Amino acid sequence: MIERIEEIEVEAVADVGAADSTAALEEARVRYLGRKGELTSILRGIAEIEPSRLGAVGAAANHTRKTIEALIDERLEALEAAELEASLVEDRIDVTLPGSPARAVGHLHPITRTRRLIEDVMIGLGYQVMEGPEIEHDFYNFTALNHPEDHPARMLQDTFYVDVSGPVEVEGEGPRDVLLRTHTSPMQVRAMEAEPPPIFMIVPGKTYRRDSDATHSPMFHQVEGLAVGEGITLADLKGTLLAMLREIFGPDRQIRMRPHFFPFTEPSVEFDVSCFRCDGTGNLPDGARCGLCKGIGWIELGGAGMVDPNVFGFVSESGYDPDSVTGFAFGFGIERIAMLRHGVGDLRLFFDNDVRLLEQFS
Ligand code: FA5
């Protein structure tokens, strides 16, 4: 029996030494020290050995078990170290390399970028940026802006009304009193209610109309501008628009105003910027008609005018006395500016969320 134990030890020394991986070593451990191993059965059956040999066999088996255990521990340490070393060499990660595949980095939507550009320019001119509600009262959208009761813009085919009738009756708010603002101009009155003169502010934001074609969408963005103080004139309006549009379209741009009508400004104008493709000539260098301004040399941008004294009448309690203050207001579409800057022919493309288009503005 003792001889067999010694043989087992010799075999184990050879097998453990030959194990070239932690997995092979584990197999050897199970073979020699596991529950079904030969040495374990010898130790388990020791009680049946005749008493005179019991001490010697037990001591030999225990000695061999301890020797094998120590060998395995030593070999395991060496194999683990070698395997770790190998995996460090093999799996080395260069953290300076881009991910695979490289992650696309997002960017701002062209409308947001255009809005921010306009904001930056106007902040540079001393204007503050304000925000207002998209769901608006008829009062601010129309009445306080001097629209008569029967003004066509108030009709259902132009304006989205919000039906607020419901379980809770709000006094005076029938279905026609709440709407999606059709322009950012209601913020003229809200801003003047909130702050006394002088005031210089712009309001960028979403606006809604029942419109849909290549240059009109049901939801679009406008920027409103308002400047009220003592002695402000139409010349100040022209200078302000010129400064803003030169920042956006280039230093050589000119501006022109054409008489127009808005209920809340008097006089009212529409303003155009000289075409930046043909430099206002209407013709391209090869003599062809300029497609951007359609040969006119001017590009229509928005509406403006001097604040109508009737509008001041709605905010006289906030210090806007039409006899002592004057002011101008202007409003234009952000999509129109973005279309011109980026040469996009159909404004609806901005809202399709097609990445093939959007990633061109990165
Ligand atoms: C107005 O909305 C006036 N509130 C502008 C104003 C402000 C005048 C202050 C005087 C003083 P108008 O309806 O023309 O004006 O719209 C201004 C601009 O908004 C247009 O020139 C156009 O660029 C843009 N716009 C109007 N409707 C749409 C639409 N459905 N989709 C995209 N842009 C539009």
CSV table of C-alpha atoms and ligand atoms in Angstrom, one decimal:
chain,number,residue,atom,x,y,z
A,1,MET,CA,0.0,0.0,0.0
A,2,ILE,CA,2.8,2.4,0.9
A,3,GLU,CA,4.5,1.6,-2.3
A,4,ARG,CA,1.4,2.5,-4.2
A,5,ILE,CA,1.2,5.8,-2.3
A,6,GLU,CA,4.8,6.5,-3.3
A,7,GLU,CA,4.0,5.7,-6.9
A,8,ILE,CA,1.0,8.1,-6.8
A,9,GLU,CA,3.3,10.8,-5.6
A,10,VAL,CA,5.8,10.2,-8.4
A,11,GLU,CA,3.0,10.2,-11.0
A,12,ALA,CA,1.5,13.4,-9.5
A,13,VAL,CA,4.8,15.2,-9.5
A,14,ALA,CA,5.2,14.4,-13.2
A,15,ASP,CA,1.6,15.3,-14.1
A,16,VAL,CA,1.6,18.6,-12.1
A,17,GLY,CA,4.9,19.5,-13.7
A,18,ALA,CA,3.5,18.8,-17.2
A,19,ALA,CA,0.4,20.8,-16.7
A,20,ASP,CA,0.8,23.8,-19.1
A,21,SER,CA,-2.4,25.6,-18.2
A,22,THR,CA,-4.5,26.3,-15.1
A,23,ALA,CA,-7.2,24.1,-16.7
A,24,ALA,CA,-4.8,21.2,-17.1
A,25,LEU,CA,-3.6,21.7,-13.6
A,26,GLU,CA,-7.2,21.6,-12.3
A,27,GLU,CA,-7.7,18.3,-14.1
A,28,ALA,CA,-4.6,16.9,-12.3
A,29,ARG,CA,-5.9,18.2,-9.0
A,30,VAL,CA,-9.2,16.4,-9.4
A,31,ARG,CA,-7.3,13.3,-10.5
A,32,TYR,CA,-5.1,13.1,-7.4
A,33,LEU,CA,-7.0,15.0,-4.7
A,34,GLY,CA,-10.6,14.9,-5.9
A,35,ARG,CA,-13.3,12.9,-4.2
A,36,LYS,CA,-12.9,10.0,-6.7
A,37,GLY,CA,-9.1,10.2,-6.7
A,38,GLU,CA,-7.0,7.1,-5.7
A,39,LEU,CA,-5.3,8.9,-2.8
A,40,THR,CA,-8.6,10.0,-1.4
A,41,SER,CA,-10.0,6.5,-1.5
A,42,ILE,CA,-6.9,5.2,0.3
A,43,LEU,CA,-7.4,7.9,3.0
A,44,ARG,CA,-11.1,7.1,3.2
A,45,GLY,CA,-10.5,3.3,3.6
A,46,ILE,CA,-7.8,3.7,6.2
A,47,ALA,CA,-10.0,2.4,9.0
A,48,GLU,CA,-10.1,-1.0,7.3
A,49,ILE,CA,-6.3,-1.4,7.3
A,50,GLU,CA,-5.0,-3.7,10.0
A,51,PRO,CA,-3.9,-1.7,13.1
A,52,SER,CA,-0.2,-2.5,12.9
A,53,ARG,CA,0.1,-0.8,9.4
A,54,LEU,CA,-2.4,1.9,10.0
A,55,GLY,CA,0.0,4.5,11.4
A,56,ALA,CA,2.6,4.1,8.5
A,57,VAL,CA,0.0,4.0,5.7
A,58,GLY,CA,-1.9,7.0,7.2
A,59,ALA,CA,1.3,9.0,7.6
A,60,ALA,CA,2.5,8.2,4.0
A,61,ALA,CA,-0.9,9.0,2.5
A,62,ASN,CA,-1.2,12.3,4.4
A,63,HIS,CA,2.4,13.2,3.5
A,64,THR,CA,1.8,12.5,-0.2
A,65,ARG,CA,-1.5,14.5,-0.1
A,66,LYS,CA,0.3,17.5,1.4
A,67,THR,CA,3.2,17.2,-1.0
A,68,ILE,CA,0.8,17.1,-4.0
A,69,GLU,CA,-1.2,20.1,-2.6
A,70,ALA,CA,1.9,22.2,-2.1
A,71,LEU,CA,3.1,21.3,-5.7
A,72,ILE,CA,-0.2,22.2,-7.2
A,73,ASP,CA,-0.3,25.6,-5.3
A,74,GLU,CA,3.2,26.4,-6.5
A,75,ARG,CA,2.4,25.4,-10.1
A,76,LEU,CA,-0.9,27.3,-10.0
A,77,GLU,CA,0.8,30.5,-9.0
A,78,ALA,CA,3.3,30.2,-11.8
A,79,LEU,CA,0.7,29.3,-14.4
A,80,GLU,CA,-1.6,32.2,-13.3
A,81,ALA,CA,1.2,34.6,-13.5
A,82,ALA,CA,2.1,33.4,-17.0
A,83,GLU,CA,-1.5,33.4,-18.2
A,84,LEU,CA,-2.0,37.0,-16.9
A,85,GLU,CA,1.2,38.1,-18.6
A,86,ALA,CA,0.0,36.5,-21.9
A,87,SER,CA,-3.4,38.1,-21.7
A,88,LEU,CA,-1.9,41.5,-21.0
A,89,VAL,CA,0.2,41.3,-24.1
A,90,GLU,CA,-2.6,39.9,-26.3
A,91,ASP,CA,-5.5,42.1,-25.0
A,92,ARG,CA,-3.6,45.3,-24.9
A,93,ILE,CA,-6.0,48.2,-25.5
A,94,ASP,CA,-4.8,51.4,-27.0
A,95,VAL,CA,-7.1,53.9,-25.4
A,96,THR,CA,-5.9,56.6,-27.7
A,97,LEU,CA,-7.4,54.9,-30.8
A,98,PRO,CA,-11.0,55.8,-31.9
A,99,GLY,CA,-13.7,53.4,-31.0
A,100,SER,CA,-14.5,50.8,-33.6
A,101,PRO,CA,-16.7,51.7,-35.4
A,102,ALA,CA,-16.1,55.4,-34.6
A,103,ARG,CA,-19.1,56.9,-32.8
A,104,ALA,CA,-20.9,59.6,-34.8
A,105,VAL,CA,-20.9,62.9,-33.0
A,106,GLY,CA,-24.2,64.7,-33.1
A,107,HIS,CA,-24.6,68.4,-33.9
A,108,LEU,CA,-27.2,71.1,-33.6
A,109,HIS,CA,-30.1,71.3,-36.0
A,110,PRO,CA,-29.6,74.0,-38.7
A,111,ILE,CA,-32.6,75.9,-37.4
A,112,THR,CA,-31.1,75.9,-33.9
A,113,ARG,CA,-27.8,77.1,-35.2
A,114,THR,CA,-29.4,79.9,-37.2
A,115,ARG,CA,-31.5,80.9,-34.2
A,116,ARG,CA,-28.3,81.0,-32.0
A,117,LEU,CA,-26.5,83.1,-34.7
A,118,ILE,CA,-29.3,85.6,-34.7
A,119,GLU,CA,-29.4,85.7,-30.9
A,120,ASP,CA,-25.6,86.3,-30.7
A,121,VAL,CA,-25.8,89.2,-33.2
A,122,MET,CA,-28.7,90.8,-31.3
A,123,ILE,CA,-27.1,90.3,-27.9
A,124,GLY,CA,-24.1,92.1,-29.4
A,125,LEU,CA,-26.3,95.0,-30.3
A,126,GLY,CA,-27.5,95.2,-26.7
A,127,TYR,CA,-30.8,93.3,-26.9
A,128,GLN,CA,-32.0,90.8,-24.4
A,129,VAL,CA,-33.5,87.4,-25.4
A,130,MET,CA,-37.0,86.7,-24.1
A,131,GLU,CA,-39.3,83.7,-24.5
A,132,GLY,CA,-43.1,83.5,-24.6
A,133,PRO,CA,-45.9,81.0,-24.6
A,134,GLU,CA,-46.7,79.1,-27.8
A,135,ILE,CA,-50.3,78.6,-26.6
A,136,GLU,CA,-51.5,82.1,-26.5
A,137,HIS,CA,-54.6,84.2,-25.8
A,138,ASP,CA,-56.5,85.8,-28.6
A,139,PHE,CA,-56.0,89.1,-26.6
A,140,TYR,CA,-52.1,89.1,-27.0
A,141,ASN,CA,-52.0,87.5,-30.5
A,142,PHE,CA,-54.6,89.8,-32.1
A,143,THR,CA,-56.6,92.2,-29.9
A,144,ALA,CA,-53.7,94.0,-28.2
A,145,LEU,CA,-52.0,94.1,-31.5
A,146,ASN,CA,-54.7,96.2,-32.9
A,147,HIS,CA,-56.5,93.5,-35.0
A,148,PRO,CA,-60.1,94.3,-35.6
A,149,GLU,CA,-62.7,91.6,-34.6
A,150,ASP,CA,-63.2,90.6,-38.3
A,151,HIS,CA,-59.5,90.5,-39.3
A,152,PRO,CA,-58.9,87.7,-41.8
A,153,ALA,CA,-56.0,86.3,-39.8
A,154,ARG,CA,-58.4,85.5,-37.0
A,155,MET,CA,-60.3,83.1,-39.2
A,156,LEU,CA,-60.2,79.3,-38.7
A,157,GLN,CA,-58.6,78.7,-42.0
A,158,ASP,CA,-55.5,80.7,-40.9
A,159,THR,CA,-55.2,80.0,-37.1
A,160,PHE,CA,-55.2,76.9,-35.0
A,161,TYR,CA,-57.5,77.4,-32.1
A,162,VAL,CA,-57.4,75.4,-28.9
A,163,ASP,CA,-60.7,74.2,-27.6
A,164,VAL,CA,-60.4,74.7,-23.9
A,165,SER,CA,-64.1,73.9,-23.2
A,166,GLY,CA,-64.1,71.0,-20.7
A,167,PRO,CA,-65.3,70.0,-17.3
A,168,VAL,CA,-63.9,73.2,-15.8
A,169,GLU,CA,-65.4,76.4,-17.2
A,170,VAL,CA,-62.9,79.2,-17.4
A,171,GLU,CA,-64.7,82.5,-17.4
A,172,GLY,CA,-64.5,84.3,-20.7
A,173,GLU,CA,-62.5,81.6,-22.4
A,174,GLY,CA,-64.6,80.2,-25.2
A,175,PRO,CA,-63.1,77.9,-27.9
A,176,ARG,CA,-62.0,81.0,-29.9
A,177,ASP,CA,-60.0,82.7,-27.1
A,178,VAL,CA,-57.0,80.3,-26.9
A,179,LEU,CA,-54.8,79.6,-29.9
A,180,LEU,CA,-51.4,78.5,-31.1
A,181,ARG,CA,-49.6,81.8,-31.6
A,182,THR,CA,-49.5,82.7,-35.3
A,183,HIS,CA,-46.5,85.0,-34.8
A,184,THR,CA,-44.0,86.0,-32.1
A,185,SER,CA,-45.5,89.5,-32.0
A,186,PRO,CA,-47.8,88.8,-28.9
A,187,MET,CA,-44.5,89.0,-26.9
A,188,GLN,CA,-44.3,92.7,-27.8
A,189,VAL,CA,-47.2,93.4,-25.4
A,190,ARG,CA,-46.2,90.8,-22.8
A,191,ALA,CA,-42.7,92.2,-22.7
A,192,MET,CA,-43.9,95.8,-22.3
A,193,GLU,CA,-46.3,94.6,-19.6
A,194,ALA,CA,-43.3,93.1,-17.8
A,195,GLU,CA,-40.8,95.8,-18.1
A,196,PRO,CA,-41.0,99.6,-18.4
A,197,PRO,CA,-39.2,101.5,-21.2
A,198,PRO,CA,-36.6,101.6,-22.5
A,199,ILE,CA,-36.8,98.1,-23.8
A,200,PHE,CA,-34.6,96.3,-26.3
A,201,MET,CA,-35.6,92.6,-26.8
A,202,ILE,CA,-35.9,89.8,-29.2
A,203,VAL,CA,-38.1,86.7,-29.0
A,204,PRO,CA,-37.2,83.6,-31.0
A,205,GLY,CA,-39.7,80.8,-30.9
A,206,LYS,CA,-42.2,78.5,-32.6
A,207,THR,CA,-45.2,79.8,-34.3
A,208,TYR,CA,-48.1,78.0,-36.0
A,209,ARG,CA,-50.3,78.7,-39.0
A,210,ARG,CA,-52.6,76.7,-41.3
A,211,ASP,CA,-50.0,76.7,-44.1
A,212,SER,CA,-48.1,74.0,-46.0
A,213,ASP,CA,-46.0,74.3,-49.1
A,214,ALA,CA,-42.3,74.5,-50.1
A,215,THR,CA,-41.8,77.8,-48.2
A,216,HIS,CA,-44.5,77.5,-45.6
A,217,SER,CA,-45.0,74.9,-42.9
A,218,PRO,CA,-47.7,74.6,-40.2
A,219,MET,CA,-45.0,75.0,-37.5
A,220,PHE,CA,-42.2,77.4,-38.1
A,221,HIS,CA,-39.9,79.7,-36.2
A,222,GLN,CA,-39.9,83.5,-36.0
A,223,VAL,CA,-37.7,86.1,-34.3
A,224,GLU,CA,-39.5,89.2,-33.0
A,225,GLY,CA,-37.6,92.3,-32.3
A,226,LEU,CA,-38.8,95.3,-30.2
A,227,ALA,CA,-37.0,98.5,-29.3
A,228,VAL,CA,-38.9,101.2,-27.4
A,229,GLY,CA,-37.5,104.4,-25.8
A,230,GLU,CA,-37.4,108.1,-26.3
A,231,GLY,CA,-36.7,109.4,-29.8
A,232,ILE,CA,-36.5,106.0,-31.6
A,233,THR,CA,-37.1,106.4,-35.3
A,234,LEU,CA,-37.5,104.4,-38.5
A,235,ALA,CA,-33.9,105.2,-39.3
A,236,ASP,CA,-32.9,103.3,-36.1
A,237,LEU,CA,-35.0,100.3,-37.4
A,238,LYS,CA,-33.2,100.4,-40.7
A,239,GLY,CA,-29.7,100.7,-39.1
A,240,THR,CA,-30.5,97.8,-36.7
A,241,LEU,CA,-31.8,95.5,-39.5
A,242,LEU,CA,-28.8,96.4,-41.6
A,243,ALA,CA,-26.3,95.6,-38.8
A,244,MET,CA,-28.0,92.3,-38.1
A,245,LEU,CA,-28.3,91.2,-41.8
A,246,ARG,CA,-24.7,92.1,-42.5
A,247,GLU,CA,-23.6,89.8,-39.7
A,248,ILE,CA,-25.7,87.0,-41.2
A,249,PHE,CA,-25.3,87.5,-44.9
A,250,GLY,CA,-22.0,89.4,-45.2
A,251,PRO,CA,-20.6,92.9,-44.8
A,252,ASP,CA,-21.6,94.2,-48.3
A,253,ARG,CA,-25.3,93.6,-48.0
A,254,GLN,CA,-27.7,96.4,-48.5
A,255,ILE,CA,-31.2,96.6,-47.1
A,256,ARG,CA,-34.4,98.1,-48.5
A,257,MET,CA,-37.8,98.8,-47.0
A,258,ARG,CA,-41.1,98.7,-48.9
A,259,PRO,CA,-44.4,100.1,-47.6
A,260,HIS,CA,-46.7,97.5,-46.3
A,261,PHE,CA,-49.4,97.1,-43.7
A,262,PHE,CA,-49.5,95.4,-40.3
A,263,PRO,CA,-52.3,96.3,-37.9
A,264,PHE,CA,-49.8,96.9,-35.0
A,265,THR,CA,-47.2,99.1,-36.7
A,266,GLU,CA,-47.6,102.5,-38.3
A,267,PRO,CA,-45.9,103.0,-40.7
A,268,SER,CA,-45.3,99.4,-41.7
A,269,VAL,CA,-42.8,98.0,-44.0
A,270,GLU,CA,-41.5,94.8,-45.5
A,271,PHE,CA,-37.7,94.6,-45.6
A,272,ASP,CA,-35.5,92.9,-48.2
A,273,VAL,CA,-31.7,92.2,-48.2
A,274,SER,CA,-29.7,92.6,-51.3
A,275,CYS,CA,-29.1,89.2,-52.9
A,276,PHE,CA,-25.8,87.7,-51.8
A,277,ARG,CA,-25.5,85.4,-54.8
A,278,CYS,CA,-25.6,88.0,-57.5
A,279,ASP,CA,-24.5,90.9,-55.3
A,280,GLY,CA,-27.9,92.6,-55.8
A,281,THR,CA,-27.5,92.8,-59.6
A,282,GLY,CA,-30.1,90.2,-60.5
A,283,ASN,CA,-27.6,88.6,-62.9
A,284,LEU,CA,-24.8,86.0,-62.4
A,285,PRO,CA,-21.3,86.7,-63.8
A,286,ASP,CA,-22.1,84.5,-66.9
A,287,GLY,CA,-25.0,86.8,-67.6
A,288,ALA,CA,-27.7,84.3,-66.5
A,289,ARG,CA,-30.6,85.4,-64.4
A,290,CYS,CA,-29.9,84.9,-60.7
A,291,GLY,CA,-32.1,82.0,-59.5
A,292,LEU,CA,-32.0,82.9,-55.8
A,293,CYS,CA,-33.5,86.4,-56.1
A,294,LYS,CA,-35.2,85.5,-59.4
A,295,GLY,CA,-33.4,88.4,-61.1
A,296,ILE,CA,-34.8,91.0,-58.7
A,297,GLY,CA,-31.6,91.6,-56.8
A,298,TRP,CA,-33.5,91.6,-53.5
A,299,ILE,CA,-34.6,88.9,-51.1
A,300,GLU,CA,-37.7,89.4,-49.0
A,301,LEU,CA,-37.1,88.7,-45.3
A,302,GLY,CA,-39.9,89.9,-43.0
A,303,GLY,CA,-42.1,92.6,-41.7
A,304,ALA,CA,-41.4,95.6,-39.5
A,305,GLY,CA,-42.6,99.1,-38.6
A,306,MET,CA,-43.0,101.7,-35.9
A,307,VAL,CA,-45.1,100.5,-32.9
A,308,ASP,CA,-48.6,101.7,-33.4
A,309,PRO,CA,-49.7,104.2,-30.6
A,310,ASN,CA,-52.8,102.0,-30.2
A,311,VAL,CA,-50.5,99.1,-29.0
A,312,PHE,CA,-48.9,101.4,-26.4
A,313,GLY,CA,-52.5,102.1,-25.3
A,314,PHE,CA,-52.7,98.5,-24.0
A,315,VAL,CA,-49.5,98.9,-21.9
A,316,SER,CA,-49.8,102.6,-20.8
A,317,GLU,CA,-50.0,101.4,-17.2
A,318,SER,CA,-46.4,100.0,-17.5
A,319,GLY,CA,-45.1,103.4,-18.5
A,320,TYR,CA,-45.6,103.3,-22.3
A,321,ASP,CA,-47.0,106.8,-22.9
A,322,PRO,CA,-47.4,107.2,-26.7
A,323,ASP,CA,-46.7,110.9,-26.3
A,324,SER,CA,-43.2,110.3,-24.8
A,325,VAL,CA,-41.9,107.0,-26.2
A,326,THR,CA,-41.6,105.6,-29.7
A,327,GLY,CA,-40.3,102.3,-30.9
A,328,PHE,CA,-39.9,99.9,-33.7
A,329,ALA,CA,-40.7,96.2,-34.1
A,330,PHE,CA,-39.7,93.6,-36.6
A,331,GLY,CA,-40.3,89.9,-37.2
A,332,PHE,CA,-39.0,87.3,-39.7
A,333,GLY,CA,-38.9,83.6,-40.2
A,334,ILE,CA,-35.8,81.6,-39.0
A,335,GLU,CA,-36.4,78.9,-41.7
A,336,ARG,CA,-36.2,81.5,-44.4
A,337,ILE,CA,-32.8,82.7,-43.1
A,338,ALA,CA,-31.6,79.1,-42.8
A,339,MET,CA,-32.8,78.2,-46.3
A,340,LEU,CA,-31.0,81.2,-47.8
A,341,ARG,CA,-27.8,80.6,-45.8
A,342,HIS,CA,-27.6,76.9,-46.7
A,343,GLY,CA,-29.2,76.8,-50.1
A,344,VAL,CA,-32.1,74.6,-49.0
A,345,GLY,CA,-35.0,74.9,-51.5
A,346,ASP,CA,-37.8,73.3,-49.5
A,347,LEU,CA,-38.3,74.3,-45.9
A,348,ARG,CA,-40.2,71.0,-45.1
A,349,LEU,CA,-36.8,69.2,-45.4
A,350,PHE,CA,-35.8,70.8,-42.1
A,351,PHE,CA,-38.5,68.8,-40.3
A,352,ASP,CA,-38.2,65.5,-42.0
A,353,ASN,CA,-35.4,64.5,-39.7
A,354,ASP,CA,-33.6,62.7,-42.5
A,355,VAL,CA,-30.0,62.4,-41.3
A,356,ARG,CA,-28.7,62.4,-44.8
A,357,LEU,CA,-29.8,66.0,-45.0
A,358,LEU,CA,-29.0,67.0,-41.4
A,359,GLU,CA,-25.5,65.6,-41.3
A,360,GLN,CA,-24.6,68.0,-44.2
A,361,PHE,CA,-24.7,70.8,-41.6
A,362,SER,CA,-22.2,69.3,-39.2
B,1,FA5,C1,-45.6,88.6,-39.2
B,1,FA5,O1,-45.7,87.5,-38.7
B,1,FA5,C2,-45.5,89.8,-38.3
B,1,FA5,N1,-45.7,89.5,-37.0
B,1,FA5,C3,-44.1,90.4,-38.5
B,1,FA5,C4,-43.9,91.8,-37.9
B,1,FA5,C5,-43.4,91.9,-36.6
B,1,FA5,C6,-44.3,92.9,-38.5
B,1,FA5,C7,-43.2,93.1,-36.0
B,1,FA5,C8,-44.2,94.1,-37.9
B,1,FA5,C9,-43.6,94.2,-36.7
B,1,FA5,P1,-45.6,87.8,-41.7
B,1,FA5,O2,-46.9,87.2,-41.6
B,1,FA5,O3,-45.2,88.5,-42.9
B,1,FA5,O4,-45.4,88.9,-40.5
B,1,FA5,O5,-44.5,86.7,-41.3
B,1,FA5,C10,-43.1,87.1,-41.2
B,1,FA5,C11,-42.2,86.0,-41.8
B,1,FA5,O6,-42.5,84.7,-41.2
B,1,FA5,C12,-42.4,85.8,-43.3
B,1,FA5,O7,-41.7,86.7,-44.0
B,1,FA5,C13,-41.9,84.4,-43.5
B,1,FA5,O8,-40.5,84.4,-43.6
B,1,FA5,C14,-42.3,83.7,-42.2
B,1,FA5,N2,-43.5,82.9,-42.3
B,1,FA5,C15,-44.7,83.2,-42.3
B,1,FA5,N3,-45.5,82.1,-42.4
B,1,FA5,C16,-44.7,81.1,-42.5
B,1,FA5,C17,-44.9,79.6,-42.7
B,1,FA5,N4,-46.1,79.1,-42.7
B,1,FA5,N5,-43.8,78.9,-42.7
B,1,FA5,C18,-42.6,79.4,-42.7
B,1,FA5,N6,-42.3,80.7,-42.5
B,1,FA5,C19,-43.4,81.5,-42.5
